[in-house]
Tab-separated table of C-alpha atoms and ligand atoms in Angstrom:
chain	number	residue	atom	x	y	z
A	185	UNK	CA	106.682	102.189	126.839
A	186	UNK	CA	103.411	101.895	125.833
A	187	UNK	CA	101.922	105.684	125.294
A	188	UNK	CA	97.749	104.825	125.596
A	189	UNK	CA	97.447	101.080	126.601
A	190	UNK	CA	93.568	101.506	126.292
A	191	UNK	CA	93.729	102.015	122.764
A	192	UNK	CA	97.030	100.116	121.753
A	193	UNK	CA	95.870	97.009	123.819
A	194	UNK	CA	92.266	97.078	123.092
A	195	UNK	CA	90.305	94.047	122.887
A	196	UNK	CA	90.570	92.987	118.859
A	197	UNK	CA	86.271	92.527	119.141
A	198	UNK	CA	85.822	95.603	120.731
A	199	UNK	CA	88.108	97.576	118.436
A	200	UNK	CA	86.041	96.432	115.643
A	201	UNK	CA	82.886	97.450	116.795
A	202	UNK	CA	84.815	101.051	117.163
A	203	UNK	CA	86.170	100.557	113.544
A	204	UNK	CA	82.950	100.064	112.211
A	205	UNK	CA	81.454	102.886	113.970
A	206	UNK	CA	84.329	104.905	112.778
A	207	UNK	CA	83.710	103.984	109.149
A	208	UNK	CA	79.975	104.335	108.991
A	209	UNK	CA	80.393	108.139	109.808
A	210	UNK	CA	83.044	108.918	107.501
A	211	UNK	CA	80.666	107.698	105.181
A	212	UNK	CA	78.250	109.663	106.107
A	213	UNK	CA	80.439	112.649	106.449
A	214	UNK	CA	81.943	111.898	102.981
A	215	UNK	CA	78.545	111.423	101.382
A	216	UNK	CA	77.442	114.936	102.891
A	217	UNK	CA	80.911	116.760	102.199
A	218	UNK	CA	82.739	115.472	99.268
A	219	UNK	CA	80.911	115.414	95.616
A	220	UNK	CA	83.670	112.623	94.648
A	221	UNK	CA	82.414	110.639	96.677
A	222	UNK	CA	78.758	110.973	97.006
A	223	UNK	CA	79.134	110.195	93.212
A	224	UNK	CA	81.083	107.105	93.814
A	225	UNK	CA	78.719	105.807	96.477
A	226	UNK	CA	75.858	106.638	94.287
A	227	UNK	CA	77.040	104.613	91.451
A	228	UNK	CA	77.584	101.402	93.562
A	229	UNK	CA	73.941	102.744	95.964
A	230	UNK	CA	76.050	102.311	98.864
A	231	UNK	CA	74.298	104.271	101.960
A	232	UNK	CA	76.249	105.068	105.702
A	233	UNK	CA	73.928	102.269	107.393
A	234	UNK	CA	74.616	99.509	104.907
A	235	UNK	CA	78.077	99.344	106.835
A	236	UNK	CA	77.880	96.826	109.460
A	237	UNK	CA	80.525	94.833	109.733
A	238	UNK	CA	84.304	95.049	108.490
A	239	UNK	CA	83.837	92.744	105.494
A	240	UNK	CA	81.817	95.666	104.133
A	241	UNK	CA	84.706	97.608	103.671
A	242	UNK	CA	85.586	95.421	100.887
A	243	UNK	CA	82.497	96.685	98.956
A	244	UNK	CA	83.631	100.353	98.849
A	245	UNK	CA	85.562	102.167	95.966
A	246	UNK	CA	89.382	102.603	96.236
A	247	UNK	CA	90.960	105.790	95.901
A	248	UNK	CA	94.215	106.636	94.331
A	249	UNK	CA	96.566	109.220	93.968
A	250	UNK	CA	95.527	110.124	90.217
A	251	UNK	CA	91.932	110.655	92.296
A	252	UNK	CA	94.184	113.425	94.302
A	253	UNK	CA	95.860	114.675	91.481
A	254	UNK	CA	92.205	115.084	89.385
A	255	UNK	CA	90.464	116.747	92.531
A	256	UNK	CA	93.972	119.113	93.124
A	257	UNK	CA	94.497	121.033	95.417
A	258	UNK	CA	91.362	121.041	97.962
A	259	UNK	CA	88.412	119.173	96.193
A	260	UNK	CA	88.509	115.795	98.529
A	261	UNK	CA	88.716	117.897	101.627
A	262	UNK	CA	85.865	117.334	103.883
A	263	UNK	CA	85.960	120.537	105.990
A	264	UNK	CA	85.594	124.286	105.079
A	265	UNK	CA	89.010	125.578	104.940
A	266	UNK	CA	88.210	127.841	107.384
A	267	UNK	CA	89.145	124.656	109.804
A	268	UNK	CA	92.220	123.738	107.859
A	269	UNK	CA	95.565	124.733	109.882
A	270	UNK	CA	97.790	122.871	108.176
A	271	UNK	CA	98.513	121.880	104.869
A	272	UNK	CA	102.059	119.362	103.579
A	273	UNK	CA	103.080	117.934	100.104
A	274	UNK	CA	104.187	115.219	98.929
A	275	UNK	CA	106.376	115.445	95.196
A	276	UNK	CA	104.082	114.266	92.612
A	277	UNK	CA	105.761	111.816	89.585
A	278	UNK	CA	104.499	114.439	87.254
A	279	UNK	CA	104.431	118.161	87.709
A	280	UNK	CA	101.784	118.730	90.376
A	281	UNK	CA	102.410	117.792	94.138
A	282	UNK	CA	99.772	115.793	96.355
A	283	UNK	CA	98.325	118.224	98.745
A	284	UNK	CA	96.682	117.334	102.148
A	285	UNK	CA	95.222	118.730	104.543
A	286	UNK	CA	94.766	119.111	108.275
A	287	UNK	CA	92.231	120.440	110.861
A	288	UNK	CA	93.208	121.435	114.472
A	289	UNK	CA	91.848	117.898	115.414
A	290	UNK	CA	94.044	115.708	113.015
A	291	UNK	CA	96.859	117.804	114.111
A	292	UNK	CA	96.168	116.092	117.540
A	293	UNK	CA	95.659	112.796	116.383
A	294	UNK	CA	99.069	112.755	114.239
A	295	UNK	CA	100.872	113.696	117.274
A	296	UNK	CA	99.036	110.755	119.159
A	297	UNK	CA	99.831	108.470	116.675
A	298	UNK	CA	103.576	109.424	116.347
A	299	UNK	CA	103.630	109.809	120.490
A	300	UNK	CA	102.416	105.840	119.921
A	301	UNK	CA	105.445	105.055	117.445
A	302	UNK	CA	108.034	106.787	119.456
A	303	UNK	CA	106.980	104.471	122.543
A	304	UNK	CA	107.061	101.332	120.319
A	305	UNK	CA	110.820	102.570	119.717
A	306	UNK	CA	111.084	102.441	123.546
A	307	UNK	CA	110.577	106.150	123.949
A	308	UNK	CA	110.071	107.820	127.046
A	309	UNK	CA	109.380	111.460	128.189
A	310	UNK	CA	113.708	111.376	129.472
A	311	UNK	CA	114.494	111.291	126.175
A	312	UNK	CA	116.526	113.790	123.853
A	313	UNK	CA	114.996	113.541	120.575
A	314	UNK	CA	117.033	114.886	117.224
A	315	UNK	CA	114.367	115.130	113.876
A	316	UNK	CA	117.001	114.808	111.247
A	317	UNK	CA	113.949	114.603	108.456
A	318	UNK	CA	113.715	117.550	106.596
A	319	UNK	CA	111.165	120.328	107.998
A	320	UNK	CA	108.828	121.743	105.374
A	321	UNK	CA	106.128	120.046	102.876
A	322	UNK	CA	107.606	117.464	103.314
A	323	UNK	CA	105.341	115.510	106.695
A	324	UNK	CA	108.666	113.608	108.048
A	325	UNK	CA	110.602	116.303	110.032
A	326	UNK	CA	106.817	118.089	112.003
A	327	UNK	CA	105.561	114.727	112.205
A	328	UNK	CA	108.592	113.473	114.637
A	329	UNK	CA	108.550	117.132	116.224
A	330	UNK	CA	104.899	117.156	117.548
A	331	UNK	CA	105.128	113.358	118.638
A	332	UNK	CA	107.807	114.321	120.691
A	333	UNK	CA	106.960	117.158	121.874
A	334	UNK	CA	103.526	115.307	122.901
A	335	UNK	CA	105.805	112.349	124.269
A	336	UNK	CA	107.335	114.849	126.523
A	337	UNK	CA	110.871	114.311	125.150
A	338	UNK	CA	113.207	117.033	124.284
A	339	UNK	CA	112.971	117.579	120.723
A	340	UNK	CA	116.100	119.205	118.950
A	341	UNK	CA	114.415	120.242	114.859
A	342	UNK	CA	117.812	119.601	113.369
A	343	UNK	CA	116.028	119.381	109.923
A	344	UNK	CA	118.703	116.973	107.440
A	345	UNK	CA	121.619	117.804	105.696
A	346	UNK	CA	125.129	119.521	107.557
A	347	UNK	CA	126.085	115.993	108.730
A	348	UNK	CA	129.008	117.419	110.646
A	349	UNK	CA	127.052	119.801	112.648
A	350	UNK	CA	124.226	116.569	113.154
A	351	UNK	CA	126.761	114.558	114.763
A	352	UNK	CA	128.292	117.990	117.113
A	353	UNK	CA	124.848	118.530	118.092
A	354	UNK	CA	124.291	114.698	118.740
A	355	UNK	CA	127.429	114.347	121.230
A	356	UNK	CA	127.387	117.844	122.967
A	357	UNK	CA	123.517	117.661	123.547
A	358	UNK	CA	123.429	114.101	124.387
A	359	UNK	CA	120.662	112.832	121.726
A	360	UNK	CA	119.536	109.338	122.717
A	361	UNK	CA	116.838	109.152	119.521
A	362	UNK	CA	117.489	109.976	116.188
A	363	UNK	CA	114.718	110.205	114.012
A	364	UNK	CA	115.863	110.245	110.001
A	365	UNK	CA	115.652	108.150	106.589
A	366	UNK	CA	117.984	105.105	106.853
A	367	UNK	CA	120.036	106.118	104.261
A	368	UNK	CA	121.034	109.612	105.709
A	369	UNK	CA	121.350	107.460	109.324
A	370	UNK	CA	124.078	105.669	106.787
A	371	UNK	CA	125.481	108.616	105.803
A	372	UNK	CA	125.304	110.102	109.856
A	373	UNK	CA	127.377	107.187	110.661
A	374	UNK	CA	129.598	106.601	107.582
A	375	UNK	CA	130.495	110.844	108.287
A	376	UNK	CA	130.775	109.930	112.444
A	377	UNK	CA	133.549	107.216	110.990
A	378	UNK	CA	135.307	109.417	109.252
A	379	UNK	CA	135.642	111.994	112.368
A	380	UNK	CA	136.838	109.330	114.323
A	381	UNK	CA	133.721	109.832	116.172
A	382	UNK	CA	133.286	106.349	118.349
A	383	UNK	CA	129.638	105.246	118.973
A	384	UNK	CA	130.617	105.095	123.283
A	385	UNK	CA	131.082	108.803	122.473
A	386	UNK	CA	127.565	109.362	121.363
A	387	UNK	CA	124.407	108.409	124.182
A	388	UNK	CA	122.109	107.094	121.027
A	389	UNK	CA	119.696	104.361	122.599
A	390	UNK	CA	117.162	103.882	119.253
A	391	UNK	CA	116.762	104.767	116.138
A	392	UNK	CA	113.516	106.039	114.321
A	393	UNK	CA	114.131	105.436	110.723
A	394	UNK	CA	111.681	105.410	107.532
A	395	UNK	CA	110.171	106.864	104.566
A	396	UNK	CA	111.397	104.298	102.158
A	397	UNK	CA	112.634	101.266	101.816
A	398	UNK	CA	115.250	99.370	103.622
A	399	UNK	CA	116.483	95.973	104.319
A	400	UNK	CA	117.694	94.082	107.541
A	401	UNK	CA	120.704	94.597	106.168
A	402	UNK	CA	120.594	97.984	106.652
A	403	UNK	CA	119.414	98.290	110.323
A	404	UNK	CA	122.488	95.662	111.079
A	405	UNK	CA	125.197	98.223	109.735
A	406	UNK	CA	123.602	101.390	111.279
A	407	UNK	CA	122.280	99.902	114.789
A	408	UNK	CA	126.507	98.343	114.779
A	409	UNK	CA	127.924	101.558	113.492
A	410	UNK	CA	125.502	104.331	115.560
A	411	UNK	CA	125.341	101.959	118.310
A	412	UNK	CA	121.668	102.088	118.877
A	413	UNK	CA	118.989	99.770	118.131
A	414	UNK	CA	117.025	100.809	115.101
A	415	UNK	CA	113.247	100.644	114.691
A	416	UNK	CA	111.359	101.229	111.203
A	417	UNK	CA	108.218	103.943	111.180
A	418	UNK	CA	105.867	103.720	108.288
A	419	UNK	CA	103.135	106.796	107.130
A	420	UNK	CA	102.643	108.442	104.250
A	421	UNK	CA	101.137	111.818	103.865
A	422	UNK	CA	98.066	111.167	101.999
A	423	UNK	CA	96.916	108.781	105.109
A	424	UNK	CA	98.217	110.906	107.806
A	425	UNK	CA	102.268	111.612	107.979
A	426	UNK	CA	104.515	109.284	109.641
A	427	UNK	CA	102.564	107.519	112.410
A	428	UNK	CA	101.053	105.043	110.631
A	429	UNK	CA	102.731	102.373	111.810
A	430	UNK	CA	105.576	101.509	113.928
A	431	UNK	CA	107.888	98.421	114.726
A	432	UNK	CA	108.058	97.524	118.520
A	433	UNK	CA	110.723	96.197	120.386
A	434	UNK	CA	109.597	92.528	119.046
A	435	UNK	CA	110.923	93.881	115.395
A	436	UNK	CA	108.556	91.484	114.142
A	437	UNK	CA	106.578	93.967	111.715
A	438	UNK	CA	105.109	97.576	112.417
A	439	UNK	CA	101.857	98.288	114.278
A	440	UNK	CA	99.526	99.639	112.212
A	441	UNK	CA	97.129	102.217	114.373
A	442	UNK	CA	94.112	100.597	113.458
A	443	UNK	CA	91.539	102.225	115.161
A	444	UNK	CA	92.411	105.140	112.910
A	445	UNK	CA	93.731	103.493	109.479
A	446	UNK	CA	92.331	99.865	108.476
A	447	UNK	CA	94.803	97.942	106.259
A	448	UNK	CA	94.284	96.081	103.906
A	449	UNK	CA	96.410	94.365	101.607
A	450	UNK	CA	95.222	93.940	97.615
A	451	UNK	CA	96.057	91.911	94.816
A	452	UNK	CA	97.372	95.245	92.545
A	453	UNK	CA	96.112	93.528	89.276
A	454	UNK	CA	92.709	92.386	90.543
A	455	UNK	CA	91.845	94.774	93.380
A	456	UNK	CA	91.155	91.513	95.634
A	457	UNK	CA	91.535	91.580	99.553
A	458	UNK	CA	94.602	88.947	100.043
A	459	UNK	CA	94.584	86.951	103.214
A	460	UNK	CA	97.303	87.337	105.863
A	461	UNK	CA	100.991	86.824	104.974
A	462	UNK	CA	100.440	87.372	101.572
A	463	UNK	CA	102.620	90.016	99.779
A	464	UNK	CA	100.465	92.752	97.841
A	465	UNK	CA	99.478	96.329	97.838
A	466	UNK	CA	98.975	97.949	100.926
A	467	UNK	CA	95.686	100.011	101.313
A	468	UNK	CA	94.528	102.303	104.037
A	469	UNK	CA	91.207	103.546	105.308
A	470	UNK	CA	91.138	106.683	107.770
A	471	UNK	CA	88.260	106.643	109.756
A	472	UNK	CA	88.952	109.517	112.133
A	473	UNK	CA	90.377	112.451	110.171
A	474	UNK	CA	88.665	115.420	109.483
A	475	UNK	CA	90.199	117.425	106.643
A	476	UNK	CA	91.025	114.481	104.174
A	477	UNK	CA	89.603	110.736	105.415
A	478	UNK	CA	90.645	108.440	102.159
A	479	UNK	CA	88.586	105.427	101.386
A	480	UNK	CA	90.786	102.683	100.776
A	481	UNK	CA	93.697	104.749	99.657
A	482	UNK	CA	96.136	102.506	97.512
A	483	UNK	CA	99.642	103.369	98.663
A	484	UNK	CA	101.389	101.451	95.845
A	485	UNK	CA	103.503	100.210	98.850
A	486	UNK	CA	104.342	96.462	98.747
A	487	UNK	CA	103.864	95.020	101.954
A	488	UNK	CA	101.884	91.684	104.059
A	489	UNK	CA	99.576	91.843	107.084
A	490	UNK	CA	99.222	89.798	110.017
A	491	UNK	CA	96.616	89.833	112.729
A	492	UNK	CA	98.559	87.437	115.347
A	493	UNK	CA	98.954	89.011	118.371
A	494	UNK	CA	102.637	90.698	119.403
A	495	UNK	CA	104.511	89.384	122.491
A	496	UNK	CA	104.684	93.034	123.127
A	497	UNK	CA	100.734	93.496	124.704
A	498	UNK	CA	99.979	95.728	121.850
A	499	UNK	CA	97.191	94.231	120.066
A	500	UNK	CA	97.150	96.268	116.157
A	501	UNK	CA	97.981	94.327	113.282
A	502	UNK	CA	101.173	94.197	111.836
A	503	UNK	CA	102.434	94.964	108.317
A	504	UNK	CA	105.527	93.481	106.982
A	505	UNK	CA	108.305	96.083	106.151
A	506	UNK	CA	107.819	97.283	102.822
A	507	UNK	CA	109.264	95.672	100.115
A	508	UNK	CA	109.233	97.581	97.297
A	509	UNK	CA	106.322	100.032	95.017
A	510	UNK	CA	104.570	98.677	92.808
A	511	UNK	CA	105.458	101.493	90.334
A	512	UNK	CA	109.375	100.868	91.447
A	513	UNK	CA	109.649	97.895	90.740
A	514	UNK	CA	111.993	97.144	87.774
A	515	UNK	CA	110.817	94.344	85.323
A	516	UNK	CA	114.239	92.904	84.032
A	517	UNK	CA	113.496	90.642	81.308
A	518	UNK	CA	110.465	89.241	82.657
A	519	UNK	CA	111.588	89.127	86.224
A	520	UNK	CA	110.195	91.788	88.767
A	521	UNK	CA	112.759	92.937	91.048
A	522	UNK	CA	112.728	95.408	94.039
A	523	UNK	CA	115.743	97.362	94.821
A	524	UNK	CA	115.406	96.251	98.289
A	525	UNK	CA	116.300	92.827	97.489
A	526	UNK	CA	119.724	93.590	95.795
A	527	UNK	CA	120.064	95.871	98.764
A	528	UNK	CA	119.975	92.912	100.839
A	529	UNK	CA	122.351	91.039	99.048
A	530	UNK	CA	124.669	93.448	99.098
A	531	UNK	CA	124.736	93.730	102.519
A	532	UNK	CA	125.558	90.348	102.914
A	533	UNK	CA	128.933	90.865	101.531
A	534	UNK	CA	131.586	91.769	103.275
A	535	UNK	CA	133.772	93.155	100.459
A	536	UNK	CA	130.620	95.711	99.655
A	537	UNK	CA	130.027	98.799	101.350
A	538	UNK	CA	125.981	100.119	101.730
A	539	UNK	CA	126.207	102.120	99.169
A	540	UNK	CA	124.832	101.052	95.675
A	541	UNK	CA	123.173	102.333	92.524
A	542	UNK	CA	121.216	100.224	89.580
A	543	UNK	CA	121.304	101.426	86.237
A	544	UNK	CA	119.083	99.801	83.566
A	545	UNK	CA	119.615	100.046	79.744
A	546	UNK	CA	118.692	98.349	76.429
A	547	UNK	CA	121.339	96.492	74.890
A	548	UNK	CA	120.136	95.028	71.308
A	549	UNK	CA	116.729	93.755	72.357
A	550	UNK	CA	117.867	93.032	75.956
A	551	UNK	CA	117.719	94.775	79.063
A	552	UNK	CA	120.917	95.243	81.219
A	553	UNK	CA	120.811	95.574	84.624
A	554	UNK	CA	124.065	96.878	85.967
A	555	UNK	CA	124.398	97.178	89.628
A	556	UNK	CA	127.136	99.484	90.695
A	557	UNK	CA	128.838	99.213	94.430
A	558	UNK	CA	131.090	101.264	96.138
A	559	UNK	CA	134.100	98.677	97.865
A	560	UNK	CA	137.053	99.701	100.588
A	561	UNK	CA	139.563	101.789	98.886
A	562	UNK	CA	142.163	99.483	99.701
A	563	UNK	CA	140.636	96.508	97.036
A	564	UNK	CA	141.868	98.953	94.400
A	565	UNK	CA	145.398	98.871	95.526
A	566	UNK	CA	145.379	95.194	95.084
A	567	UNK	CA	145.407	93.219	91.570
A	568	UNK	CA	143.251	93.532	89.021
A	569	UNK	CA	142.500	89.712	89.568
A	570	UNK	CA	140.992	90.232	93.277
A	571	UNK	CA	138.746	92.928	92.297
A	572	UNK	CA	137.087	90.737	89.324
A	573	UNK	CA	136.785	87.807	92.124
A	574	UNK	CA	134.713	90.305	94.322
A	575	UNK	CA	132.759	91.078	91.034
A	576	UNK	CA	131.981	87.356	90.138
A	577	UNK	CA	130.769	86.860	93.732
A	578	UNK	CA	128.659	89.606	93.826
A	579	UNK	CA	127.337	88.787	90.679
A	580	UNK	CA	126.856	84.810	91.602
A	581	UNK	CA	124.943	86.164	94.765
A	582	UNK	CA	122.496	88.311	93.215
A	583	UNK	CA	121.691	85.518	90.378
A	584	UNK	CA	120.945	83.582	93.427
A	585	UNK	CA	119.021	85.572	94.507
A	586	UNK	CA	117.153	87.765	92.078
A	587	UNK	CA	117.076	84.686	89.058
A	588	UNK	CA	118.983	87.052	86.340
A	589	UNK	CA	122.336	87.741	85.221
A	590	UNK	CA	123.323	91.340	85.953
A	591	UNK	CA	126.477	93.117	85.539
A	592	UNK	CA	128.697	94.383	88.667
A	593	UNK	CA	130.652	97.305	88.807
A	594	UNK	CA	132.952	98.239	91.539
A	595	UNK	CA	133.388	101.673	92.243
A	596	UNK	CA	136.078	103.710	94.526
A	597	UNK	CA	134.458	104.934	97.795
A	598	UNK	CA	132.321	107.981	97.900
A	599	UNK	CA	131.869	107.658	94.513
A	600	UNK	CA	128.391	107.509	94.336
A	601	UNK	CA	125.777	110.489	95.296
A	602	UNK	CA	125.214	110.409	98.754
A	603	UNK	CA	121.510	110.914	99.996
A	604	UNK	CA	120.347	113.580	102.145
A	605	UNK	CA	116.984	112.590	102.218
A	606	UNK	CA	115.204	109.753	99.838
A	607	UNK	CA	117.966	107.659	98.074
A	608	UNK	CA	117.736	107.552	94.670
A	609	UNK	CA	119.135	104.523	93.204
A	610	UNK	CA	117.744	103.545	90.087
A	611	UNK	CA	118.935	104.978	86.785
A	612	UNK	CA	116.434	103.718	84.359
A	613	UNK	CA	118.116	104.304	80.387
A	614	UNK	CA	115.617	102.309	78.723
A	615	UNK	CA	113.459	104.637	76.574
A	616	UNK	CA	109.912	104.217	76.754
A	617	UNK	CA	109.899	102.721	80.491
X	994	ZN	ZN1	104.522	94.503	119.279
């Protein structure tokens, strides 16, 4: 379903004449509201009506999150607080969290956006919707409520955790979307498993899964396991929430709401626009928020863009699912290398289970990368010969791939720290990093 067809299916040359409209007055508004950046527009003598075409966005001053952290909590908003009804936080890397905030109008465009991204999951208002993000700060677990609530569907705010109770509530109230990070879906269906819960027991049509990371991989084992078909949802809270961006039913890369965020992708080192199908830093512009519209935020997210059309009728750009951060991505003797990638890898083996944790160290002069994976119980009770084969193939697979040596370590089942929220898997031992 396609929630607002005018908007989502918009001629690309008349969208940009909106876009540019869009940007000029956030300029203007910015330049009138926000000493940060009526300083940073008077150092490069940038004024609201030298914006006239999209290319000019290319000439304006990024923003990043130590920009956030230096104007904490309030300084970049752009309203009186008086207007601000909401605010949400996102965990900082040190000490203070990123705060944002929201006016009764961005309130109603997040819930637009996210009514959008729950129709590219094929959505409708007869839907039973269960938000297992966590409710709070945190923008995942409101974000999903309102856009469903504005869908029409019936929202149950399970919040995460209490897996058990998630999956009661799932078969007795018939939930046919579940919105969560795909690691807890993992856990929702590795838990359902051990119940003896069968996926023609639960009525799960789609999946809306995001907030970090995850691989094809990944949506194979949960859409075969929950028995749904699994869609990726992108946002982050300093643009809007999730709502940012949303794969259709093509699965083909997630529309990106561009009448209200421009993308961009960057070259991190040089801060040069890359052209489509390039992997590089994703950067947003919001054009029509209120409280806190970021000029070309840099979301450290690794990602590509492309402007083809979708078979779908939609006509946003796509972004690529992300692959990585820029700040998490380990450099192993010389070698840059995303999580996601051994995630992928392991997926691809049928001894290994999704569950998987990377711990780096310094050995000598020499960095260690050893890659821990939880296996079937059962490969315990056999020789000590069969589990080193496994080993050695895992290991021969992720050379392949990744262009290292690392060491593998197989580890009984539920051995490693399940997530109830963001999975944490890499242990990083080497001091100074
Ligand atoms: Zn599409």
């Amino acid at each position: 379903m396609i929630w607002d067809p005018y908007n989502e299916c918009m001629d690309v040359e008349q969208r940009a004449r909106l876009q540019v409209w869009r940007l000029r007055e956030t300029v203007a508004r910015l330049k009138a509201n926000v000493p940060f950046y009526r300083e940073r527009f008077r150092d490069i003598d940038l004024e609201p009506e030298d914006i006239r075409s999209l290319e000019d966005l290319e000439h304006l001053p990024f923003t990043t999150k130590d920009d956030l952290r230096d104007n904490y909590p309030y300084g970049l908003f752009a309203v009186p607080l008086e207007e601000v009804v909401r605010v949400h936080a996102s965990s900082g890397t040190t000490g203070k969290p990123t705060v944002v905030g929201y006016t009764a109008e961005d309130i109603d465009l997040w819930a637009e956006c996210m009514a959008r991204s729950i129709g590219c999951a094929g959505g409708t208002p007869h839907d039973i919707l269960q938000v297992s993000y966590g409710y709070g700060l945190f923008t995942g677990g409101l974000g999903l409520h309102f856009g469903g609530e504005r869908m029409g569907c019936t929202v149950i705010p399970m919040s995460s955790g209490n897996t058990e109770r998630q999956l009661m509530m799932m078969r007795d109230l018939g939930t046919t979307i579940l919105a969560c990070t795909p690691s807890y879906a993992l856990t929702i269906a590795d838990t359902a498993r051990d119940l003896g819960i069968s996926a023609d027991e639960l009525k799960l049509k789609s999946g809306i899964f995001g907030a970090e990371p995850w691989s094809e991989g990944s949506r194979k084992a949960v859409e075969e396991m929950l028995g749904l078909s699994a869609h990726d949802i992108y946002g982050l809270s300093e643009v809007l929430g999730p709502g940012v961006s949303n794969e259709c039913e093509a699965k083909n890369g997630l529309h990106v709401f561009d009448d209200h965020f421009i993308p961009e992708i960057i070259d991190p080192a040089t801060g040069k626009r890359l052209p489509d199908g390039e992997p590089g830093e994703l950067v947003f512009t919001c054009i029509t928020k209120r409280c806190l519209p970021l000029i070309r935020y840099r979301t450290r997210d690794v990602s590509t863009l492309t402007h083809e059309i979708c078979s779908c009728g939609r006509t946003h750009p796509r972004m690529g699912r992300i692959r990585g951060r820029t700040d998490d991505m380990l450099i192993i003797r010389g070698v840059n290398v995303f999580p996601s990638q051994i995630e992928h890898v392991l997926l691809g083996i049928e001894e290994a289970q999704p569950h998987y944790q990377l711990v780096v160290r310094r050995e000598g002069r020499l960095d260690v990368l050893e890659v821990q994976v939880e296996v079937a119980g059962e490969l315990f009770s056999d020789t000590v010969r069969r589990l080193e084969e496994v080993e050695r193939k895992i290991a021969h697979a992720l050379y392949t791939a990744l262009g290292i040596t690392v060491q593998v370590k197989l580890v009984e089942p539920k051995t490693l720290a399940r997530s109830e929220g963001k999975a944490k898997r890499v242990l990083d031992l080497r001091e100074g990093v």
